[in-house]
XYZ file of C-alpha atoms in Angstrom:
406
model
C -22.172 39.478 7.521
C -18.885 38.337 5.769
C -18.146 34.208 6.040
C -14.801 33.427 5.163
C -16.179 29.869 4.729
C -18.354 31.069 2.179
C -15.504 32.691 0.568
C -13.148 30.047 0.085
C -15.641 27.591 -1.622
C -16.711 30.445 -4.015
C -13.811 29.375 -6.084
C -14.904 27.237 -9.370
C -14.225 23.438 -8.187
C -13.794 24.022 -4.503
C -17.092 22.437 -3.389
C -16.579 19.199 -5.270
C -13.150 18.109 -4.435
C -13.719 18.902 -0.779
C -16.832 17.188 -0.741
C -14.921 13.834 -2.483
C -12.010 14.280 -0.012
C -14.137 13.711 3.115
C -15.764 10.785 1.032
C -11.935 9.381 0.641
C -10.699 9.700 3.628
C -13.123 8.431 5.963
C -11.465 4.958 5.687
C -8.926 6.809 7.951
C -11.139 6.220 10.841
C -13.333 3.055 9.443
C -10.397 0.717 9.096
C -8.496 0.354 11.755
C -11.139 -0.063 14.052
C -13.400 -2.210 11.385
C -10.360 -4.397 11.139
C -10.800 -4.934 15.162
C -14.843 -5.163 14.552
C -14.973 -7.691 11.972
C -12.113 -10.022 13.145
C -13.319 -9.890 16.641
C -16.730 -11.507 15.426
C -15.798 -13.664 13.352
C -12.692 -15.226 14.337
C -13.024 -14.400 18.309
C -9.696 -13.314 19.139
C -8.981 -9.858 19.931
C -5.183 -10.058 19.851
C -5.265 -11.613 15.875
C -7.746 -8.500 15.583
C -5.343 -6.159 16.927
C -2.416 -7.239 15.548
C -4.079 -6.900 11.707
C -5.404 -3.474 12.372
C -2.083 -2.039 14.059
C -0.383 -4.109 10.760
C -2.314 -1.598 8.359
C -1.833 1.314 10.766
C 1.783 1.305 11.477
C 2.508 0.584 7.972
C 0.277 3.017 6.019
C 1.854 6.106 8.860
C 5.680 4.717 7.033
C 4.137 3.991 3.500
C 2.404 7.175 3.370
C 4.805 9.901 3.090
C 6.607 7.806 0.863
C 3.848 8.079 -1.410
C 3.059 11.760 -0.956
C 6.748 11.876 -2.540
C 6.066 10.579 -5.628
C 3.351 12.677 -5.729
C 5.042 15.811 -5.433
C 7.035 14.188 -8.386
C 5.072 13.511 -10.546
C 1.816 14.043 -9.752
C -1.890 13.519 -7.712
C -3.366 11.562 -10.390
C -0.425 9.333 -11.570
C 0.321 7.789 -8.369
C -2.995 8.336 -6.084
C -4.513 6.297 -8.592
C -2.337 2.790 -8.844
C -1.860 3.318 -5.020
C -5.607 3.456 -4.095
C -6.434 0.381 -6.936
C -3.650 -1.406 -4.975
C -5.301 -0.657 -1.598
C -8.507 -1.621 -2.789
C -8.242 -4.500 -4.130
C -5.859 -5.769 -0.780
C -9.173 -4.723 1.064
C -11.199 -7.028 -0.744
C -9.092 -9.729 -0.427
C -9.116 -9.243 3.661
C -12.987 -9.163 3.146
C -13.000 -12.358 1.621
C -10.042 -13.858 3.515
C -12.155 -13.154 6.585
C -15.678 -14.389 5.225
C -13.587 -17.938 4.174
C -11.843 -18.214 7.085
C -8.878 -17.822 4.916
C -5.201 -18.700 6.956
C -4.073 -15.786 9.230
C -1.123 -14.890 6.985
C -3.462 -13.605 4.526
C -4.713 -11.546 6.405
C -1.634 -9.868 7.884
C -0.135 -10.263 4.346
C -3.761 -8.006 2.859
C -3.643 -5.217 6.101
C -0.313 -4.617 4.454
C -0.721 -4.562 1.159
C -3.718 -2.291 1.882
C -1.338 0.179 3.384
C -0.969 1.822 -0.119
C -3.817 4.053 0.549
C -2.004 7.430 0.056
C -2.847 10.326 2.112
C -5.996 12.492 1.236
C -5.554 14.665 4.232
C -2.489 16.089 2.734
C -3.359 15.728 -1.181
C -6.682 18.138 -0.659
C -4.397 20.696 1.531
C -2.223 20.631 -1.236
C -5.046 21.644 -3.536
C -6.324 24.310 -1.098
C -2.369 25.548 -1.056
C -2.422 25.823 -4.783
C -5.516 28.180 -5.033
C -4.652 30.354 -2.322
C -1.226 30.448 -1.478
C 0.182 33.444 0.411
C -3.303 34.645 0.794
C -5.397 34.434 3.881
C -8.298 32.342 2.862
C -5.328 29.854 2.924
C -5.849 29.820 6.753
C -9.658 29.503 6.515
C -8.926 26.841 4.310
C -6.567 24.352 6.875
C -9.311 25.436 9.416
C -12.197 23.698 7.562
C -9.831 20.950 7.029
C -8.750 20.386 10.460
C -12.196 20.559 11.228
C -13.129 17.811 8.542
C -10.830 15.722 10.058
C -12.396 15.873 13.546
C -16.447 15.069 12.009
C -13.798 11.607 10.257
C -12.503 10.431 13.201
C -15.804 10.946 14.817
C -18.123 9.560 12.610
C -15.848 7.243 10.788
C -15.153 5.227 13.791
C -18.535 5.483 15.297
C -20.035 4.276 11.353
C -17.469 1.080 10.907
C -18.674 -0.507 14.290
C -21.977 0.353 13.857
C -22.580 -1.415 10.665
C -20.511 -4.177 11.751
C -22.819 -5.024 14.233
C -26.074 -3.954 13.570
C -25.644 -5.634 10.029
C -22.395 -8.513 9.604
C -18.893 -8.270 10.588
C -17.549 -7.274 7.235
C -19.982 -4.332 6.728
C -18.122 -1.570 8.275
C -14.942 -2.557 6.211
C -16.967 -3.382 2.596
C -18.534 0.698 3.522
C -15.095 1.676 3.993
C -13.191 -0.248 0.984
C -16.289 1.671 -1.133
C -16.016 5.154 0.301
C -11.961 5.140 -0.400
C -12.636 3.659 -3.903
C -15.486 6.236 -4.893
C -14.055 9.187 -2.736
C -10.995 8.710 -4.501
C -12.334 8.445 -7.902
C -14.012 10.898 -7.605
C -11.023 13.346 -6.039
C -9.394 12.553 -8.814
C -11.545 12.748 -11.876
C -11.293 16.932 -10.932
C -8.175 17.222 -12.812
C -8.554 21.356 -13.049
C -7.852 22.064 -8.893
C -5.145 19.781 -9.705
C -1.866 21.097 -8.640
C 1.540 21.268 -10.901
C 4.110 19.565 -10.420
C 6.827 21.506 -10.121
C 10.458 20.524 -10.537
C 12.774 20.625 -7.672
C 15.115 23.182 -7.816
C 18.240 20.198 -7.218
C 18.570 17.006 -9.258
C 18.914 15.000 -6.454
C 16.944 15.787 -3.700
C 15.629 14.072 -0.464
C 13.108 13.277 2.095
C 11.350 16.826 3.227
C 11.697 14.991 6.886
C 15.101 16.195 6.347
C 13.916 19.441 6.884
C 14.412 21.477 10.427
C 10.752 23.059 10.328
C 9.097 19.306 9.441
C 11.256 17.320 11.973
C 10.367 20.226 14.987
C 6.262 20.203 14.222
C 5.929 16.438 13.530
C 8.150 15.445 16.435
C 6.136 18.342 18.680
C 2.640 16.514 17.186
C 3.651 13.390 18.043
C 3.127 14.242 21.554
C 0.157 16.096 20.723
C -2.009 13.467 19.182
C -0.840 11.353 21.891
C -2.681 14.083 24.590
C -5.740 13.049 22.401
C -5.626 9.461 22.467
C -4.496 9.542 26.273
C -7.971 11.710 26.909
C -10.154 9.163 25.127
C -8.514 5.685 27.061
C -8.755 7.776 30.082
C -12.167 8.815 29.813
C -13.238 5.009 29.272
C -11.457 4.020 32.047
C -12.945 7.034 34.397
C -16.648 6.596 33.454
C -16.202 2.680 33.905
C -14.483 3.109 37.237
C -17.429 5.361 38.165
C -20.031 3.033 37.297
C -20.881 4.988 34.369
C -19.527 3.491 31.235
C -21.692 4.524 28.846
C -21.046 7.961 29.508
C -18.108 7.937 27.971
C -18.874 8.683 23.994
C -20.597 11.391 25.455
C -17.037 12.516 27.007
C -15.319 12.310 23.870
C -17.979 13.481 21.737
C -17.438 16.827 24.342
C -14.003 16.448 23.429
C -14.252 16.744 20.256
C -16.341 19.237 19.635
C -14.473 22.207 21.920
C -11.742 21.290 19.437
C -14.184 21.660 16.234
C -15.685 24.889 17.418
C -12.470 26.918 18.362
C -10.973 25.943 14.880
C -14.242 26.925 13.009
C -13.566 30.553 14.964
C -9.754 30.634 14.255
C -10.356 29.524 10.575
C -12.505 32.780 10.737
C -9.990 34.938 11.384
C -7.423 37.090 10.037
C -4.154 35.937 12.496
C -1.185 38.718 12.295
C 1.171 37.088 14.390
C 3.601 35.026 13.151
C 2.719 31.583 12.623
C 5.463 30.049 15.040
C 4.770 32.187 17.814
C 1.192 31.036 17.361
C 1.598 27.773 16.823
C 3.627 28.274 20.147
C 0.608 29.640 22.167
C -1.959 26.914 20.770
C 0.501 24.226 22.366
C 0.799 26.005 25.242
C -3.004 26.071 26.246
C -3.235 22.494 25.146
C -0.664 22.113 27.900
C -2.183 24.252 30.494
C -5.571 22.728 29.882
C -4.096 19.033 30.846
C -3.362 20.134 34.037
C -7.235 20.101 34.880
C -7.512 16.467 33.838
C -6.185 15.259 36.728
C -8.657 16.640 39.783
C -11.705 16.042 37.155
C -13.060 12.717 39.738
C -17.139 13.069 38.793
C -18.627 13.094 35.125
C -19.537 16.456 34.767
C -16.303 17.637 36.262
C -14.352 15.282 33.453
C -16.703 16.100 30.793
C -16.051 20.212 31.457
C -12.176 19.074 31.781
C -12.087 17.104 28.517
C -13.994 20.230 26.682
C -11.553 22.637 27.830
C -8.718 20.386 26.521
C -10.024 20.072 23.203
C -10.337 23.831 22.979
C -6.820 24.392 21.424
C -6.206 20.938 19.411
C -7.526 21.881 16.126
C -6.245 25.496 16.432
C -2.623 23.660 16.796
C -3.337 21.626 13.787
C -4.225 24.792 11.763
C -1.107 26.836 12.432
C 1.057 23.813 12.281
C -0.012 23.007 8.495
C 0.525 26.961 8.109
C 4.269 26.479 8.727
C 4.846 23.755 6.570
C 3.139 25.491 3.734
C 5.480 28.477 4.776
C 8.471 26.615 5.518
C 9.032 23.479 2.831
C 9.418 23.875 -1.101
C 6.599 23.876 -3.312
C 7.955 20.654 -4.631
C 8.119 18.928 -1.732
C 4.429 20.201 -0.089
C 2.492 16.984 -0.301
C 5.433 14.826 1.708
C 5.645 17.627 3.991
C 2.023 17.648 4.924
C 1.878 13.550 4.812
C 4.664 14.158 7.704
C 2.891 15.709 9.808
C 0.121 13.744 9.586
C 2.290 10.848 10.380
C 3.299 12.153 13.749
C -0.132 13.128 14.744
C -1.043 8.837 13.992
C 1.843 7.456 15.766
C 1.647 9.907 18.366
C -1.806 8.223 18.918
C -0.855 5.060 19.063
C 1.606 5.418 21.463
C -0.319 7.928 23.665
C -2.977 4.715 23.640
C -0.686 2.243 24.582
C 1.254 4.135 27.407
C -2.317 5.660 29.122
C -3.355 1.994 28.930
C -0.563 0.766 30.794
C -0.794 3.588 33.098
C -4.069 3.019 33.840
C -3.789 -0.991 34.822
C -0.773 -0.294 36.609
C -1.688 3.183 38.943
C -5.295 3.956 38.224
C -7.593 5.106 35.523
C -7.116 9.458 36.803
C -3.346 8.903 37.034
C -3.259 8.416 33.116
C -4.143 11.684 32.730
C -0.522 12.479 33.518
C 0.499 11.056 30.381
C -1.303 13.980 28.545
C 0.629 16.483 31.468
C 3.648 14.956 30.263
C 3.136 15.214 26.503
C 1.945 18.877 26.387
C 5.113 19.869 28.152
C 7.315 17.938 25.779
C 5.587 19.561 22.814
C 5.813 23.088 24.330
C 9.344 22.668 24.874
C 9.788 21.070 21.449
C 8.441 24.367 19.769
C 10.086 27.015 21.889
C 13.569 25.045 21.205
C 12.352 25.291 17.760
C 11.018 28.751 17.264
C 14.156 30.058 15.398
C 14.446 27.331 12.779
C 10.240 27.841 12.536
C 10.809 31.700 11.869
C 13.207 30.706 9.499
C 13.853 32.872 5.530
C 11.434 32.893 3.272
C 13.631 30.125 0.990
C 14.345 27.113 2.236
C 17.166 25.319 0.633
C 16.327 21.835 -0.745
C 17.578 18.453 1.106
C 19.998 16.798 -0.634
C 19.746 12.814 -1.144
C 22.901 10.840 0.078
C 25.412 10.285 -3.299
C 25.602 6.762 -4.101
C 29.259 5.446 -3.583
C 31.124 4.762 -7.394
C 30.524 1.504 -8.038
């Protein structure tokens, strides 16, 4: 029986950077919330612990697509490299600021520094782009990626506050500082999947944000990663409320994985439609399947609810990354991706803070109507956007602002 999967990792090279790029970016999930683990234990303030962890956040979503930029210019390996040294290094210095009991500052002044970590999700789609661009194994491709990224946030998050506890505080963010250092290293010590840089076709060129196609998918991903943090503070609140608190990593865990086995299946197959119109449809049933959210008032009701909602997130993900590989310049792929990913982080942390203040305010099953409210926003968002999304084949180049004659 064919396996695309299969397929796609027959290619020389394949195997290993894949395998380092889910080394390397498991920090994603471990350090944010192994900021919150360690700091909470050792300095006993959850607030100081929250505000270091969003510090690191917030600035690595702005930082990062910066980054990606220069490495569309001039390369994976000439600025992953400084970047990740730099974000090392700042990790180790929060380790030890926090085992010293080190002033505060530092440790705001570290989170930030440490922000420099530059984006593996995009850099190995941008290696998966190179081998098989304009070729349907690209699809597969974003599928086991998307996929990848769920098993991160899953395990990476779960890992961190595991060893944090069960060991010492600093554990799950020493685990972390190593997997991005040796991930990373060895990412990229595989020079040969490496892709070219390649020379914008303007002088002076700008931001790909500037782009129609990557404002209208991050802005409409924005509201779909905040469906998926708005399903994970409800379902805490729910299973407490219902005297069942512990069921709720199984909740999420059900979550998760109607997301991870729809992708695998879409990854699988051979899509004719146009990518828009799909991408259109995937948002669409992530909509429709809020809707069930809100009359889910047992755990196996909510647990079947949360399942069907996760159905169509990773298929979203897949044909969203499509476009962008379709839609922005070769020279410009990286920043593109890095974009995208940005919208999907902040769209978290705002889906978490507004389901959190709808819960305290009306009730742990009204904050389910935060996720009702984001899927329609990111439906309408692509169906305003479906023209620009079909757009040519060439897409002309952003130009940076002229600076004014001195």
């Amino acid at each position: 029986m064919h396996n695309p999967y299969a397929e796609i990792f027959r290619v020389p090279g394949t195997k290993g950077f894949a395998a380092a790029a889910f080394i390397a970016r498991l920090p994603i999930a471990m350090a944010p919330i192994g900021i919150v683990a360690m700091l909470s234990q050792t300095r006993g303030e959850y607030w100081l612990a929250g505000a270091v962890s969003a510090t690191f956040a917030l600035t690595n979503a702005f930082a990062a697509p910066q980054i990606s930029r220069w490495i569309d210019r001039l390369g994976q390996t000439s600025v992953a490299l400084p970047t990740t040294i730099i974000s090392v290094l700042a990790f180790a210095v929060l380790l030890i600021a926090t085992r010293y009991d080190w002033p505060a500052w530092t440790l705001f002044l570290s989170a930030f520094i440490a922000a420099a970590m530059p984006s593996m999700p995009a850099m190995v789609r941008a290696r998966w782009t190179e081998i098989f661009r304009n070729r349907p194994e690209l699809n597969t491709a974003f599928a086991f990626e998307s996929v990848a990224d769920e098993m991160v946030y899953i395990a990476g998050a779960s890992l961190s506050v595991g060893l944090s506890v069960a060991l010492f505080p600093e554990a799950g963010m020493l685990v972390s500082t190593l997997f991005l250092a040796l991930g990373m290293a060895a990412f990229l010590l595989q020079r040969s999947s490496e892709p070219k840089v390649r020379a914008p076709e303007s002088a002076n060129v700008g931001s790909a944000i500037a782009l129609r196609p990557v404002q209208i998918i991050t802005l409409a991903l924005i509201f779909v990663g905040a469906i998926f943090a708005t399903a994970e503070v409800s379902a805490v609140a729910i299973t407490k409320e219902l005297g069942q608190p512990t069921a709720a990593s199984l909740v999420i865990g059900v979550y998760a994985a109607g997301s991870l086995i729809v992708g695998l299946i879409v990854g699988a197959l051979n899509l004719k439609a146009p990518k828009q119109r799909l991408l259109a449809m995937s948002i669409a049933v992530v909509a429709l399947t809020t809707l069930p959210l809100l009359v889910a008032d047992t755990v196996p009701l909510l647990a079947l609810a949360i399942f069907a909602s996760g159905v169509a997130i990773s298929p979203t993900f897949i044909m969203a990354f499509g476009l962008i590989e379709r839609r922005v310049p070769e020279a410009m792929l990286t920043e593109g991706i890095t974009w995208v990913m940005t919208g999907i982080g902040i769209g978290m942390a705002l889906g978490a803070f507004v389901a959190g203040w709808v819960v305290d305010n009306f009730g742990a099953q009204n904050g389910f109507w935060v996720s009702v409210a984001a899927g329609t926003i990111s439906l309408l968002v692509v169906l305003l956007g479906q023209k620009a999304l079909a757009g040519a084949g060439e897409v002309e180049l952003p130009q940076a602002v002229p600076q004014a004659a001195e």
